[in-house]
C-alpha cells in the first residue's frame, strides 16, 4: 500500500485548499481512509475519516462545517476540501489507510497501518 498526499501550500486565512491522497495497492471499499494533521508542539489529530464507499464519515469538531472528505474511487483518490481556513489549521497533513476488520454501531474500528509522507498547509493571518 502506498499513499501520496498533495495539494498543500500557503494560503491566507479565509481561503481554501484541496488536499489529495492517491492510494495504490489497496481496494478502496475495504479500507478506511483518514486525514490527520500535526502542528509543531502538538499531538497528531484526526480531522476526518471516510470509509465504506462514503457511508461513514467523521469530522473533528475543529473542522466540522469547513472541511469535506470525499473520494474518486475510479482514481483511488481521497480528497480533503478545506474551506474558511484559519491560522490554527496550519500543520502537516497526512492521510492514512486501515483495512477495516471490525465495525461497531456503524463505526469502523481503526488502527491505521499505512501512512503517507505528509503535505504542509500554512495559513497566514
PDB file of C-alpha atoms in Angstrom, residues 25-92:
ATOM      1  CA  UNK A  25      -2.105  -1.314  -3.610  1.00  0.00           C
ATOM      2  CA  UNK A  26      -5.491  -1.415  -1.938  1.00  0.00           C
ATOM      3  CA  UNK A  27      -9.162  -1.901  -2.712  1.00  0.00           C
ATOM      4  CA  UNK A  28     -10.914   1.269  -1.667  1.00  0.00           C
ATOM      5  CA  UNK A  29     -14.106  -0.317  -0.394  1.00  0.00           C
ATOM      6  CA  UNK A  30     -12.158  -2.427   2.085  1.00  0.00           C
ATOM      7  CA  UNK A  31     -10.332   0.447   3.738  1.00  0.00           C
ATOM      8  CA  UNK A  32     -10.967   3.410   5.947  1.00  0.00           C
ATOM      9  CA  UNK A  33      -9.050   6.482   4.847  1.00  0.00           C
ATOM     10  CA  UNK A  34      -8.282   9.124   7.404  1.00  0.00           C
ATOM     11  CA  UNK A  35      -6.815  12.601   7.265  1.00  0.00           C
ATOM     12  CA  UNK A  36      -4.649  13.636  10.186  1.00  0.00           C
ATOM     13  CA  UNK A  37      -2.678  16.733  10.993  1.00  0.00           C
ATOM     14  CA  UNK A  38       0.147  17.611  13.315  1.00  0.00           C
ATOM     15  CA  UNK A  39       1.258  21.102  14.187  1.00  0.00           C
ATOM     16  CA  UNK A  40       4.614  21.831  15.835  1.00  0.00           C
ATOM     17  CA  UNK A  41       4.496  21.014  19.524  1.00  0.00           C
ATOM     18  CA  UNK A  42       1.036  19.480  19.292  1.00  0.00           C
ATOM     19  CA  UNK A  43      -0.283  15.954  19.197  1.00  0.00           C
ATOM     20  CA  UNK A  44      -1.446  14.407  15.970  1.00  0.00           C
ATOM     21  CA  UNK A  45      -5.155  14.964  15.414  1.00  0.00           C
ATOM     22  CA  UNK A  46      -7.521  13.005  13.232  1.00  0.00           C
ATOM     23  CA  UNK A  47      -9.564  15.579  11.325  1.00  0.00           C
ATOM     24  CA  UNK A  48     -11.647  13.398   9.013  1.00  0.00           C
ATOM     25  CA  UNK A  49     -12.315   9.796   8.070  1.00  0.00           C
ATOM     26  CA  UNK A  50     -14.051   8.168   5.135  1.00  0.00           C
ATOM     27  CA  UNK A  51     -14.973   4.530   4.682  1.00  0.00           C
ATOM     28  CA  UNK A  52     -17.301   2.047   3.127  1.00  0.00           C
ATOM     29  CA  UNK A  53     -17.865   3.986  -0.047  1.00  0.00           C
ATOM     30  CA  UNK A  54     -18.842   7.094   1.852  1.00  0.00           C
ATOM     31  CA  UNK A  55     -21.438   5.550   4.125  1.00  0.00           C
ATOM     32  CA  UNK A  56     -19.327   6.538   7.106  1.00  0.00           C
ATOM     33  CA  UNK A  57     -17.641   9.876   7.534  1.00  0.00           C
ATOM     34  CA  UNK A  58     -16.168  11.524  10.580  1.00  0.00           C
ATOM     35  CA  UNK A  59     -15.066  15.087  11.210  1.00  0.00           C
ATOM     36  CA  UNK A  60     -13.325  16.535  14.208  1.00  0.00           C
ATOM     37  CA  UNK A  61     -15.279  19.315  15.864  1.00  0.00           C
ATOM     38  CA  UNK A  62     -12.495  21.721  14.983  1.00  0.00           C
ATOM     39  CA  UNK A  63     -13.144  21.298  11.246  1.00  0.00           C
ATOM     40  CA  UNK A  64     -16.820  20.393  11.094  1.00  0.00           C
ATOM     41  CA  UNK A  65     -18.673  22.578   8.612  1.00  0.00           C
ATOM     42  CA  UNK A  66     -15.431  23.753   6.970  1.00  0.00           C
ATOM     43  CA  UNK A  67     -13.741  20.562   5.731  1.00  0.00           C
ATOM     44  CA  UNK A  68     -15.255  17.923   3.458  1.00  0.00           C
ATOM     45  CA  UNK A  69     -13.815  14.487   2.753  1.00  0.00           C
ATOM     46  CA  UNK A  70     -14.710  12.739  -0.486  1.00  0.00           C
ATOM     47  CA  UNK A  71     -13.357  10.154  -2.870  1.00  0.00           C
ATOM     48  CA  UNK A  72     -12.947   9.301  -6.512  1.00  0.00           C
ATOM     49  CA  UNK A  73     -12.948   5.522  -6.345  1.00  0.00           C
ATOM     50  CA  UNK A  74     -12.050   5.141 -10.001  1.00  0.00           C
ATOM     51  CA  UNK A  75      -8.902   7.161  -9.335  1.00  0.00           C
ATOM     52  CA  UNK A  76      -8.265   5.608  -5.912  1.00  0.00           C
ATOM     53  CA  UNK A  77      -8.014   9.097  -4.512  1.00  0.00           C
ATOM     54  CA  UNK A  78      -9.467  10.678  -1.388  1.00  0.00           C
ATOM     55  CA  UNK A  79      -9.788  14.434  -1.140  1.00  0.00           C
ATOM     56  CA  UNK A  80      -9.978  16.846   1.755  1.00  0.00           C
ATOM     57  CA  UNK A  81     -11.610  20.102   0.741  1.00  0.00           C
ATOM     58  CA  UNK A  82     -10.672  22.743   3.288  1.00  0.00           C
ATOM     59  CA  UNK A  83     -12.629  25.990   3.309  1.00  0.00           C
ATOM     60  CA  UNK A  84     -12.627  29.019   5.609  1.00  0.00           C
ATOM     61  CA  UNK A  85      -9.109  28.169   6.682  1.00  0.00           C
ATOM     62  CA  UNK A  86      -7.803  29.554   9.950  1.00  0.00           C
ATOM     63  CA  UNK A  87      -4.276  30.064  11.216  1.00  0.00           C
ATOM     64  CA  UNK A  88      -4.828  27.203  13.643  1.00  0.00           C
ATOM     65  CA  UNK A  89      -5.258  24.851  10.672  1.00  0.00           C
ATOM     66  CA  UNK A  90      -1.547  25.247   9.952  1.00  0.00           C
ATOM     67  CA  UNK A  91       0.019  21.795  10.187  1.00  0.00           C
ATOM     68  CA  UNK A  92       1.467  18.910   8.241  1.00  0.00           C
TER      69      UNK A  92
END
